[in-house]
Short mmCIF file of C-alpha atoms (C1' of nucleotides) in Angstrom, two decimals:
data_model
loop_
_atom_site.label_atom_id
_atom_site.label_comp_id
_atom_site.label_asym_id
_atom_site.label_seq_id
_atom_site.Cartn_x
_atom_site.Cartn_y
_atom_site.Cartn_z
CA UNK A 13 -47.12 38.33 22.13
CA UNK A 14 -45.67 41.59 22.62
CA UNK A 15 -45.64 44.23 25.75
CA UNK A 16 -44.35 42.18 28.23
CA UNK A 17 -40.76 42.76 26.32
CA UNK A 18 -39.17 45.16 27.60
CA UNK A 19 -36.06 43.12 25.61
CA UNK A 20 -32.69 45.09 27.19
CA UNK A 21 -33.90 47.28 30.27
CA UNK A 22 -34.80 44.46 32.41
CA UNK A 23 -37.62 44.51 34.55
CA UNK A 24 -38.82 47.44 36.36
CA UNK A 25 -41.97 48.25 34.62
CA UNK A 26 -43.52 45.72 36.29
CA UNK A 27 -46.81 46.47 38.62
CA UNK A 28 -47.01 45.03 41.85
CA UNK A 29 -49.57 42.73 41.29
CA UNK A 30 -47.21 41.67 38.23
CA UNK A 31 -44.44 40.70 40.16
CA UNK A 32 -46.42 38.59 42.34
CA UNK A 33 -47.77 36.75 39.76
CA UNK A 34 -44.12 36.64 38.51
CA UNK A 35 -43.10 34.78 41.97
CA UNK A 36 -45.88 32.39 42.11
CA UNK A 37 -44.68 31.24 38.57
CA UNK A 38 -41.59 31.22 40.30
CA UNK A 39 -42.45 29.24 43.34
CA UNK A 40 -44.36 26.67 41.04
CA UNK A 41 -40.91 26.51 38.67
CA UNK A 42 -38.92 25.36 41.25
CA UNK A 43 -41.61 22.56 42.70
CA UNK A 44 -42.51 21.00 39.20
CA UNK A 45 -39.77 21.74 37.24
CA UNK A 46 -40.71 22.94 33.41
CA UNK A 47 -44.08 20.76 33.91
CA UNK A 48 -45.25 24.59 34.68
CA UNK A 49 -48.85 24.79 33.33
CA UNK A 50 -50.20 28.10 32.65
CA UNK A 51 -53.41 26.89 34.20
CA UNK A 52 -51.38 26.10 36.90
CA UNK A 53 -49.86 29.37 37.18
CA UNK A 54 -53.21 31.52 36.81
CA UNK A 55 -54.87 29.16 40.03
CA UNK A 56 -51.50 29.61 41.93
CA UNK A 57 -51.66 33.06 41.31
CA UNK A 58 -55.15 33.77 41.75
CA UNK A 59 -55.71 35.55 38.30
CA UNK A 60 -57.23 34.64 35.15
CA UNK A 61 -55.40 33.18 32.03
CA UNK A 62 -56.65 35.73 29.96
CA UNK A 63 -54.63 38.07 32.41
CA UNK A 64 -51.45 36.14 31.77
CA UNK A 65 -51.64 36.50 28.11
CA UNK A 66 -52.06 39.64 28.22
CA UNK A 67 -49.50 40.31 30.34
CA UNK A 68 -46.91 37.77 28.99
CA UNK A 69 -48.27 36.90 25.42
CA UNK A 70 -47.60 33.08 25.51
CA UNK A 71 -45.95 31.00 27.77
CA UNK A 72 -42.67 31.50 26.16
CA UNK A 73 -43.26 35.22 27.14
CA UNK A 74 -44.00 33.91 30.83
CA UNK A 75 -41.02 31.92 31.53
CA UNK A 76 -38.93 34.73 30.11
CA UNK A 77 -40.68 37.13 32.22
CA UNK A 78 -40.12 34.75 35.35
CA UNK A 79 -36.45 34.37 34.68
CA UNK A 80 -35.88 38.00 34.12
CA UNK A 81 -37.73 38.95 36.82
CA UNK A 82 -35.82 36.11 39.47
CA UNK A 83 -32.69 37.54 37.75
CA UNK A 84 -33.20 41.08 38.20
CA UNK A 85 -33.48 39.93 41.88
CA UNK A 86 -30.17 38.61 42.18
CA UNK A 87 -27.86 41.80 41.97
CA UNK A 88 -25.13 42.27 44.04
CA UNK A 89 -23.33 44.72 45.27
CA UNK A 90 -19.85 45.68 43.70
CA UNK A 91 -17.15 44.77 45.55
CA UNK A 92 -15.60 48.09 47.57
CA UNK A 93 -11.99 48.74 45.98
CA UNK A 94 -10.36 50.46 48.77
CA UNK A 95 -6.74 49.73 49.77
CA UNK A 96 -5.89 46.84 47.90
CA UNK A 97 -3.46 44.00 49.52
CA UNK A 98 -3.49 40.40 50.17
CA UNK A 99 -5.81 39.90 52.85
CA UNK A 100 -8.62 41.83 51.52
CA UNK A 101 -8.04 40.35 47.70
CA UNK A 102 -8.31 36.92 49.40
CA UNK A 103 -11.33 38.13 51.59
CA UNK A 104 -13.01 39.14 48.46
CA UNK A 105 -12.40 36.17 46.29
CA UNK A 106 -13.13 33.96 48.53
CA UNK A 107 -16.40 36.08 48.69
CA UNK A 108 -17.09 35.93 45.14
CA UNK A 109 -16.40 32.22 45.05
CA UNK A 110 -19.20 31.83 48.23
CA UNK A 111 -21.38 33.46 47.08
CA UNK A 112 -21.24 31.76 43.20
CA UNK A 113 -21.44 28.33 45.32
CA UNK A 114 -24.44 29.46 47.26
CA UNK A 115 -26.26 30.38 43.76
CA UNK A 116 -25.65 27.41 41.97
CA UNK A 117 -26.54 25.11 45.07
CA UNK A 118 -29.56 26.99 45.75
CA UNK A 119 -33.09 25.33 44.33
CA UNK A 120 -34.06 28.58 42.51
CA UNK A 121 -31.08 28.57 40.20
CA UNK A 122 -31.07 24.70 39.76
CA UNK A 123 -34.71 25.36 38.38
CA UNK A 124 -34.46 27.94 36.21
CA UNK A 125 -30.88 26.40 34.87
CA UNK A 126 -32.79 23.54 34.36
CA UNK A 127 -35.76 25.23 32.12
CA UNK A 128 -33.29 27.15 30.46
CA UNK A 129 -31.15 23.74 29.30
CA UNK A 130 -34.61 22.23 28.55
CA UNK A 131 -35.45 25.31 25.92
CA UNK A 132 -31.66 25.78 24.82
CA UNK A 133 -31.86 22.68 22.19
CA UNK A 134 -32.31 22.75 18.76
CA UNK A 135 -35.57 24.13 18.70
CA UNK A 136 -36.48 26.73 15.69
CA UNK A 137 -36.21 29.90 17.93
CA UNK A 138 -39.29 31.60 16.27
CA UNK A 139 -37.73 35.05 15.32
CA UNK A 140 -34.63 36.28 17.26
CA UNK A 141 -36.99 35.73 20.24
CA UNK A 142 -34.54 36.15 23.40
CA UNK A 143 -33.90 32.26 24.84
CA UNK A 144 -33.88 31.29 28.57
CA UNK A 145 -30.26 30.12 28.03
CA UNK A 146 -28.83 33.58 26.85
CA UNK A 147 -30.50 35.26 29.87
CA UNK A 148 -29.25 32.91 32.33
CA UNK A 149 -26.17 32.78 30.90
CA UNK A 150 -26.11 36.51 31.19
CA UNK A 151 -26.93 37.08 34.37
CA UNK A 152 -25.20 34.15 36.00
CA UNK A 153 -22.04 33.22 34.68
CA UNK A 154 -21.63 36.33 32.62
CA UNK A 155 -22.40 38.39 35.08
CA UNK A 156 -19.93 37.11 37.30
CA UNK A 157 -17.43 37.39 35.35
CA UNK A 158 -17.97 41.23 34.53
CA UNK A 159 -18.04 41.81 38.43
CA UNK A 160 -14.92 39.83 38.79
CA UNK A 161 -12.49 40.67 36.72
CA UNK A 162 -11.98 44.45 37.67
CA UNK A 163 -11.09 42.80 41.13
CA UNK A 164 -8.93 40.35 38.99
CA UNK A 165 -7.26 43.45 37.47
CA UNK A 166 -6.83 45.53 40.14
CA UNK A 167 -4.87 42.46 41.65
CA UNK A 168 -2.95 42.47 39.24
CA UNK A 169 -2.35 46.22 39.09
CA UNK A 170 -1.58 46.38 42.64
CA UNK A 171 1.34 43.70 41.74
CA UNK A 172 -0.95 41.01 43.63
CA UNK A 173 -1.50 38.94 40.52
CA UNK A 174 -0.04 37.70 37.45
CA UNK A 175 -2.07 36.78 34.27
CA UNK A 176 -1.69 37.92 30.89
CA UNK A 177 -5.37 37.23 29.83
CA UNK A 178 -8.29 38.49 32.40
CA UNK A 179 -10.97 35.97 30.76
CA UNK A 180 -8.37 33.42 30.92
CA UNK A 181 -7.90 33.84 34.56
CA UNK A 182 -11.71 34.55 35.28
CA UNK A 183 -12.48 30.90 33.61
CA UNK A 184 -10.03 29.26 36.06
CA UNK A 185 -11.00 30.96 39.11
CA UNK A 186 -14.58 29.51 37.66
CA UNK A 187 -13.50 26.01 37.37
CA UNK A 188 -11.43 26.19 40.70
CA UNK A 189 -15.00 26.95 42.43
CA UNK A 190 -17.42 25.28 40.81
CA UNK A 191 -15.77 22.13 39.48
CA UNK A 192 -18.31 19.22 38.97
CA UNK A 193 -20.93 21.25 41.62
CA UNK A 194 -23.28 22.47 38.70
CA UNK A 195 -23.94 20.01 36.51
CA UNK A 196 -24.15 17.12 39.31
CA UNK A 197 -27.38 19.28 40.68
CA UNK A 198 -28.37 19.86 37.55
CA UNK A 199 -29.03 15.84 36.60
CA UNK A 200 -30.24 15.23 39.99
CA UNK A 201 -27.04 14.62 42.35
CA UNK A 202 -28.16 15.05 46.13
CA UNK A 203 -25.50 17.18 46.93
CA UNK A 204 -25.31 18.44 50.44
CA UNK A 205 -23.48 21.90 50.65
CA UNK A 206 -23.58 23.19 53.85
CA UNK A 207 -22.67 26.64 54.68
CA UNK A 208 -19.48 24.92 55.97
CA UNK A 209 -18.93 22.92 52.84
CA UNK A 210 -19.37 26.14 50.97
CA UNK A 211 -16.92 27.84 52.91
CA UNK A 212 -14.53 25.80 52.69
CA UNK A 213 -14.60 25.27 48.88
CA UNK A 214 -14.45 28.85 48.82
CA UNK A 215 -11.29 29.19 50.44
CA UNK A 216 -9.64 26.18 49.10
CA UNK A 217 -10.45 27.50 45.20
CA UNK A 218 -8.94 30.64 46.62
CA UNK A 219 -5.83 29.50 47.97
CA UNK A 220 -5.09 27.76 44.65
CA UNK A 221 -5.97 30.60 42.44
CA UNK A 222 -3.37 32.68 44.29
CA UNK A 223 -1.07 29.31 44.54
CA UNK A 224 -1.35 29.73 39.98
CA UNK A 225 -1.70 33.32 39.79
CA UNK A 226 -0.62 35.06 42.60
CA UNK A 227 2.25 37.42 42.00
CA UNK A 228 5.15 36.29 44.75
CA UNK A 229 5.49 32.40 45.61
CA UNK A 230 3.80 31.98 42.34
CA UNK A 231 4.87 28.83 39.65
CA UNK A 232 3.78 30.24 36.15
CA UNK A 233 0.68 28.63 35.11
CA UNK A 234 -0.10 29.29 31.85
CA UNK B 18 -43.57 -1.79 31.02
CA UNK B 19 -40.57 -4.69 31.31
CA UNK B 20 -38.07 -6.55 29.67
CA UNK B 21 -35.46 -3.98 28.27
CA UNK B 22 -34.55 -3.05 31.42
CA UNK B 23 -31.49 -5.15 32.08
CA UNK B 24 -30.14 -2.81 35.08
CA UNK B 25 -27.54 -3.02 36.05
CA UNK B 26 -25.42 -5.03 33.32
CA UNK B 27 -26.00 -2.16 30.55
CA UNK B 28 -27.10 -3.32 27.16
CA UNK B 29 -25.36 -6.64 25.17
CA UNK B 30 -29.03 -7.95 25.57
CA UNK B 31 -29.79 -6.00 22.20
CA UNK B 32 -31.08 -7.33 18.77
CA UNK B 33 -28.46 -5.74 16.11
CA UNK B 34 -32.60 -4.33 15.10
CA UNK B 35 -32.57 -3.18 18.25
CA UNK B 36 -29.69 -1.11 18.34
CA UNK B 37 -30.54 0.49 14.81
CA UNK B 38 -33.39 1.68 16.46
CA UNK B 39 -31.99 3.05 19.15
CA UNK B 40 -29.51 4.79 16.99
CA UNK B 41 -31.95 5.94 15.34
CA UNK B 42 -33.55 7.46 18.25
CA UNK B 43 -30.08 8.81 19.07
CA UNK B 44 -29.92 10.84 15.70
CA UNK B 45 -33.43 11.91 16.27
CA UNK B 46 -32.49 13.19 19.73
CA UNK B 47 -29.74 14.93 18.57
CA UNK B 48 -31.69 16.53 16.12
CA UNK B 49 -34.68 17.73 17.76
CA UNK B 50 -33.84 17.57 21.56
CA UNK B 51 -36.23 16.28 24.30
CA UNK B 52 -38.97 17.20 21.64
CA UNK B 53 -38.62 13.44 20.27
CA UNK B 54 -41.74 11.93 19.68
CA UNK B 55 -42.52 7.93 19.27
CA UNK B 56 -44.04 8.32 15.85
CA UNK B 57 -40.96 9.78 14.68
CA UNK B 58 -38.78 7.30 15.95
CA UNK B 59 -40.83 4.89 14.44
CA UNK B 60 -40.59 6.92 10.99
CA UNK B 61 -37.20 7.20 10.99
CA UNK B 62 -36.30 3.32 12.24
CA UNK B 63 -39.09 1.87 9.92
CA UNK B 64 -40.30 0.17 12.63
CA UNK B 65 -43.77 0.20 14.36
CA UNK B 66 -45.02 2.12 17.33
CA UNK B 67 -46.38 -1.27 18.59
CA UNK B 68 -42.89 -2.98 18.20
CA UNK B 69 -41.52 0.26 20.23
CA UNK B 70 -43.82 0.11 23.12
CA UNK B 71 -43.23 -4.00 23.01
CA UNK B 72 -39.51 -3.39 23.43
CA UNK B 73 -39.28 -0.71 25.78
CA UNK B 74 -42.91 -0.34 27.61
CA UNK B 75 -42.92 3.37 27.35
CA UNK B 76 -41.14 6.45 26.62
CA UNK B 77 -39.34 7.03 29.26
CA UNK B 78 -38.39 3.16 28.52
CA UNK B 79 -37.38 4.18 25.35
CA UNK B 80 -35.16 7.14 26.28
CA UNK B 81 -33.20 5.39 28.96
CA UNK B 82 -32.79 2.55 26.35
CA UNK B 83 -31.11 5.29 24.53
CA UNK B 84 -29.21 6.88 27.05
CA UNK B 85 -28.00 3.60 28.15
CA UNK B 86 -26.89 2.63 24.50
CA UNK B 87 -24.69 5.56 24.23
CA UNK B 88 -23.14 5.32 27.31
CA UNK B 89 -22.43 1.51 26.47
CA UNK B 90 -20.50 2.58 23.25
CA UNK B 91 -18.30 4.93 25.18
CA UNK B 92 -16.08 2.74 27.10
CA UNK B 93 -12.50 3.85 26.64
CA UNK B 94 -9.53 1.79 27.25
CA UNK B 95 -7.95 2.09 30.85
CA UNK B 96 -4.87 3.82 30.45
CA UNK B 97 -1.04 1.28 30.55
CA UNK B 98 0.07 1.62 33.77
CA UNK B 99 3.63 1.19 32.15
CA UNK B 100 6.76 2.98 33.88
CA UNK B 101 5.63 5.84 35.07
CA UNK B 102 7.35 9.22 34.64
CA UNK B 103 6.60 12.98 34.56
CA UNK B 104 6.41 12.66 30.73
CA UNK B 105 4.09 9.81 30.58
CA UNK B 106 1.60 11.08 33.20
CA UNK B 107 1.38 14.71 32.38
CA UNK B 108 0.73 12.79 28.22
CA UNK B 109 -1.78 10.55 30.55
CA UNK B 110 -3.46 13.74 31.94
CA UNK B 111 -3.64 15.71 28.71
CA UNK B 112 -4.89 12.38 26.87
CA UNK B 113 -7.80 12.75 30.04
CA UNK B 114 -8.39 16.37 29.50
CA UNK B 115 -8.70 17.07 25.73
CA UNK B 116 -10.81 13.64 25.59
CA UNK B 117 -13.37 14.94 28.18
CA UNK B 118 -13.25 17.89 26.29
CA UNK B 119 -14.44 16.26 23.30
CA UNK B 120 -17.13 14.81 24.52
CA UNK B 121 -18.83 17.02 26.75
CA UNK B 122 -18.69 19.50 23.19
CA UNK B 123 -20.05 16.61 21.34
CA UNK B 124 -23.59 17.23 19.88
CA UNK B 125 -24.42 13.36 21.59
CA UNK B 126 -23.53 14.41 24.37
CA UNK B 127 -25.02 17.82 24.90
CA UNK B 128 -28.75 16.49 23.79
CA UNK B 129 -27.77 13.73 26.10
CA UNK B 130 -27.40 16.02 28.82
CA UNK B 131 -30.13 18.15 27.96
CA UNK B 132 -32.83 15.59 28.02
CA UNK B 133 -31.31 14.24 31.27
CA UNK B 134 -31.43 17.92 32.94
CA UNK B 135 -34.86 18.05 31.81
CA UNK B 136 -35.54 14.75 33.50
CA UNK B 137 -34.10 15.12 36.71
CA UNK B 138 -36.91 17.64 37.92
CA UNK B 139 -38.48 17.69 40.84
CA UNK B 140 -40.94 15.22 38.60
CA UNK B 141 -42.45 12.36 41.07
CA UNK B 142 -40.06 9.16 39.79
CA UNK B 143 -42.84 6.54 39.42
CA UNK B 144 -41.09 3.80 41.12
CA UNK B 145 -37.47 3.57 41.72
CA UNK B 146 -37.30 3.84 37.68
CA UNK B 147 -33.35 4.68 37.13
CA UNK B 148 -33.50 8.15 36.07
CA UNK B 149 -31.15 9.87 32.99
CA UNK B 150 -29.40 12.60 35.54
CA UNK B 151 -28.30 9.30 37.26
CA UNK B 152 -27.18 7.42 34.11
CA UNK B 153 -25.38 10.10 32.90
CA UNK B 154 -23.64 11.08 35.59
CA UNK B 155 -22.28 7.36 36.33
CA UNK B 156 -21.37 6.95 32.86
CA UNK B 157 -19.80 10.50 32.80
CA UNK B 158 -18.12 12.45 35.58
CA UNK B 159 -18.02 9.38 37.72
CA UNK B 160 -16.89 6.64 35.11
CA UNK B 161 -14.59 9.72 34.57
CA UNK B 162 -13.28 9.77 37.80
CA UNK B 163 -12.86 5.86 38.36
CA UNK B 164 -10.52 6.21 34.88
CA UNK B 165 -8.76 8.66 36.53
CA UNK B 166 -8.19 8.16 39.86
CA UNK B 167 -5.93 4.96 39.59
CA UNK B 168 -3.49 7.22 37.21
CA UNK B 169 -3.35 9.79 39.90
CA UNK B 170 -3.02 7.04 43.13
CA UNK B 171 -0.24 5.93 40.58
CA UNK B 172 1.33 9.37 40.14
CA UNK B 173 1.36 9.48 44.02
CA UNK B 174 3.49 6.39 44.18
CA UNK B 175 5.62 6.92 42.00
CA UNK B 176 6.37 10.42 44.27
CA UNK B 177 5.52 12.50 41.07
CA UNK B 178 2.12 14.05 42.45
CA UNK B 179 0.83 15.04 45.60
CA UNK B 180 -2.88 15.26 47.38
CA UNK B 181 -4.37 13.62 50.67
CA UNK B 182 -7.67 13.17 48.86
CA UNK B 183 -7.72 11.50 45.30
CA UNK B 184 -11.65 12.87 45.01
CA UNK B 185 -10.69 15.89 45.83
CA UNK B 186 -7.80 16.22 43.62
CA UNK B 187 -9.84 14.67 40.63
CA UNK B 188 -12.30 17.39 40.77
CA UNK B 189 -9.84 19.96 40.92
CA UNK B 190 -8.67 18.13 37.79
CA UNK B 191 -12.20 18.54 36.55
CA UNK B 192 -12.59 21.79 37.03
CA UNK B 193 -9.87 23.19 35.44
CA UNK B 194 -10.42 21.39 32.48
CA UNK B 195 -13.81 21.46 32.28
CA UNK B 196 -14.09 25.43 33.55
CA UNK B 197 -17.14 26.43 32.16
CA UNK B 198 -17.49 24.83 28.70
CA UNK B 199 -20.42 22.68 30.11
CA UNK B 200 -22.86 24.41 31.14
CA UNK B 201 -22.12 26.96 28.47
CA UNK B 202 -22.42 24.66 25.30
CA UNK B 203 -25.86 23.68 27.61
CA UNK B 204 -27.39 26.74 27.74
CA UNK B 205 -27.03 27.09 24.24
CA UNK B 206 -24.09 29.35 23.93
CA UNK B 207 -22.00 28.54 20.55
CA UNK B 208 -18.52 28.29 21.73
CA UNK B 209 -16.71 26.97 19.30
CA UNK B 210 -13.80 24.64 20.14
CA UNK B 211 -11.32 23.48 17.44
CA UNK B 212 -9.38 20.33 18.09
CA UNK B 213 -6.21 23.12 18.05
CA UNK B 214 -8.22 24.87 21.08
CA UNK B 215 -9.04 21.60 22.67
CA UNK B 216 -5.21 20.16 23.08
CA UNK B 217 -4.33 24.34 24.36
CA UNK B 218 -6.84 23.93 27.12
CA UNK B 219 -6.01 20.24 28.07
CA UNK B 220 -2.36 20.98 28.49
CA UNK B 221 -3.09 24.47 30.25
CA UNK B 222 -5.10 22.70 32.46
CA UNK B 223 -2.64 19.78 32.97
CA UNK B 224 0.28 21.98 33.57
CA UNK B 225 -2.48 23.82 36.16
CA UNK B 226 -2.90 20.49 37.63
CA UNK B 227 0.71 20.09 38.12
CA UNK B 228 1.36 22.88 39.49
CA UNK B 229 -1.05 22.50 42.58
CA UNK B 230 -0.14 18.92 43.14
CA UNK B 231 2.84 18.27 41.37
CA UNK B 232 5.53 16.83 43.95
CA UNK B 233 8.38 18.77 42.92
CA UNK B 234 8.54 22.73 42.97
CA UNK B 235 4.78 22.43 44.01
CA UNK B 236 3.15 24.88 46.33
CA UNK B 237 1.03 22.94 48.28
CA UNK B 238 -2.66 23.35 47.16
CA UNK B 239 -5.36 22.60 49.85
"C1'" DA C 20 -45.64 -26.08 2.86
"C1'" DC C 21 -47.89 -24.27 6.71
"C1'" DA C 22 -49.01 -22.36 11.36
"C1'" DG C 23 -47.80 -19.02 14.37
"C1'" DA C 24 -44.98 -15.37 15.96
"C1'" DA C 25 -42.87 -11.03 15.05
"C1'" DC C 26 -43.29 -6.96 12.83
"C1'" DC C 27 -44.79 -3.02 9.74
"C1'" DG C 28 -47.93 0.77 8.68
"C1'" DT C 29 -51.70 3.25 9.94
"C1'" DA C 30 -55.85 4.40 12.05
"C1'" DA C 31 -58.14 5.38 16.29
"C1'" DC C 32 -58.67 6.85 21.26
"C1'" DG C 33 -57.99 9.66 25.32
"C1'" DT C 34 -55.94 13.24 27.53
"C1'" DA C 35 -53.25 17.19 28.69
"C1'" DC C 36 -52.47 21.64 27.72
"C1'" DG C 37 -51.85 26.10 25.10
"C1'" DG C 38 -54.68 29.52 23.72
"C1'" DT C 39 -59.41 32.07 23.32
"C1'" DA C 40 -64.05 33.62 24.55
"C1'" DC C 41 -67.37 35.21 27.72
"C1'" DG C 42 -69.98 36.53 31.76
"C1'" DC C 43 -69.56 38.52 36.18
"C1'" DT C 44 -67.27 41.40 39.82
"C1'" DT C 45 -64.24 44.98 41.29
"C1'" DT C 46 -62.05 49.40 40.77
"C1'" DG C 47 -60.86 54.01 39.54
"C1'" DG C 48 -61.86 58.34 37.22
"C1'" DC C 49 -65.54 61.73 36.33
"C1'" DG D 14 -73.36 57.33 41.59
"C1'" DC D 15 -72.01 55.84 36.79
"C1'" DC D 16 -69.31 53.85 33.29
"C1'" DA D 17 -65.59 51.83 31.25
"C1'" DA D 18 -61.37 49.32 32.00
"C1'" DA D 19 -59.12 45.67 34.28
"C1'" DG D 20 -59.35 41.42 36.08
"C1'" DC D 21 -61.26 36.88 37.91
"C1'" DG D 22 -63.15 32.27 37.07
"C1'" DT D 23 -64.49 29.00 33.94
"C1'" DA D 24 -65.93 26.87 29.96
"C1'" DC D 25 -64.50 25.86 25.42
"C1'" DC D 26 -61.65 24.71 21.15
"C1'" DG D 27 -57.89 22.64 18.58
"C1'" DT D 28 -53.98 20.10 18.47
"C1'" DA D 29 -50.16 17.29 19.61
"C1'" DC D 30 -48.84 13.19 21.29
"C1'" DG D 31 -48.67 8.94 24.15
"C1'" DT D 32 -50.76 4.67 23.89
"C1'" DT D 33 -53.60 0.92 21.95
"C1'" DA D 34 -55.69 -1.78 18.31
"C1'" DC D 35 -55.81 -4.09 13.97
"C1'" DG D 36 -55.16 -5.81 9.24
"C1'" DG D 37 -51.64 -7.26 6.25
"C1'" DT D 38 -46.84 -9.08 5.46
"C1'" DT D 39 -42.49 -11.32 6.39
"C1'" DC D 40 -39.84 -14.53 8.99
"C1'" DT D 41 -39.08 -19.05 11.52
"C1'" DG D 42 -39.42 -23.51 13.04
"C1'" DT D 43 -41.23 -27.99 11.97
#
DNA sequence: ACAGAACCGTAACGTACGGTACGCTTTGGC
DNA sequence: GCCAAAGCGTACCGTACGTTACGGTTCTGT
């Protein structure tokens, strides 16, 4: 168990044929759940089990690798901070809040929340061995929140919002879009969100972000 | 595979034995996740693997058993629907909040969750065996939101709060309280939250609440 | 007091799966 | 063209755990 750790620089050192074997792992995550087998894997694949452990070290290694590797995927572009007023801070929240919807919704991220939950208990975490939930955690909502809250303060800079604490205001623009979304897909809620749906929630969490934190208009909260 | 499967009407079928054994199970749950195994159960309940399997057919048997015990020891009381003011339902509301709060931080609850998450795969149900995601989620968010609901229908009458849509206003409700403490505390993150922090967030969120659909100097959310 | 049921403790069985070993084929450098 | 490294496929091993079986003990009803 060792080389497959590249521990704080993500991924990148991975070989071709690496990655595919990463997305098959992938593929197999998301249609049976942590039942992954590495047999499984290897036939899915096409490559041996000896390969994997060599590769990945144990399955632990694999899962990490497969999460890393979907997550390393995911990054978006920063947000363009031109001329800053209303329309284009709304535009871009309501962006942010779309796109976070269409994550959370989308099968890929219910599986791997879902392995990462299932590994996150009270399990003796062999060494300080890096666990599913702190990568998810830190390149979902983490993530998010480091993207956001530049646009959050250059709101407020450009006298478009009020807040006194940035994290404060991140974690209610949060629960404004996600509400009860996550965790309902997470223990098994059908939950249809069209595109519509999405947009939609998107714009309503907007709207009553601004309606708690915009700058003119604006009832104190907090 | 049978008998302790009473449904729909919860539990109240249950030897006193019964329920120390699924308290037992609870503890055991709590301490070691979805890694519970029958023998331990049986250890720590001084009871036999043969009475277990005789009493709930199977493990999955006994884990909903469990789940279903929990969730039958949580009933609150419904809130008095005495004389309604702004005092009394904003003390209703932050009663709501910092109590949700409590639980979904509860160590019960988060190995509750877990185990459910880790259930509610893409795993083929056997039959149409009620799965955990589903009995958690009725005897959480949405025996949440019947609780709530009439308080906020009542609010409405009484001219003190205003909405169209009493789901949609209740998740709003949940998702400013509930932000992102969830999935956090499920993922394994240590957030610690004091009682101190709990009654700050339950009357930030209230006064939140109040602010998109309170009747007076409200800004009209949605 | 006694028969039978319920139950405890433990041993035994079968299987699924993580991890390893090995033989054969392909590939890339010389 | 040759050889070693890398990799594929598969068989194999050990173990953990769900499930069943069984002998002995306690409880219950008559």
């Amino acid at each position: 168990m060792l080389q497959a750790s590249a521990d704080i620089d993500t991924s990148e050192t991975l070989t071709e044929r690496q990655k595919a074997v990463l997305d098959a792992a992938l593929r197999l995550l998301v249609e049976e759940g942590d039942h992954l087998t590495m047999t499984a894997v290897a036939r899915r694949a096409s490559c041996s089990k000896e390969t994997l452990y060599k590769w990945f070290g144990d399955r632990d290694g694999l899962l990490t690798a497969t999460v890393q590797w979907q997550a390393s995927k995911v990054r978006v572009a920063p947000v363009d901070r031109k001329g800053l007023d209303l329309a284009s801070l709304t535009a871009s929240l309501e962006r942010f809040a779309s796109d976070w919807l269409k994550v959370i919704s989308s099968d890929t991220s219910i599986a791997l929340n879902r392995v990462a939950v299932g590994h996150a208990g009270p399990v003796k975490r062999k060494d300080g061995k890096d666990d599913l939930g702190a990568i998810v955690l830190e390149n979902g909502r983490f993530a998010l929140a480091r993207r956001l809250k530049p646009v959050l303060e250059a709101g407020r800079q450009a006298g478009l919002l009020q807040f006194s604490d940035a994290e404060a205001a991140f974690r209610t623009f949060f629960g404004l879009v996600a509400r009860d979304v996550q965790i309902r897909l997470l223990l098994g809620d059908r939950l249809e969100l069209t595109d519509a749906a999405i947009g939609g929630d998107a714009a309503r969490a907007t709207q009553q972000f601004l309606a708690l934190h915009g700058a003119k208009t604006g009832p104190q909260g907090l």
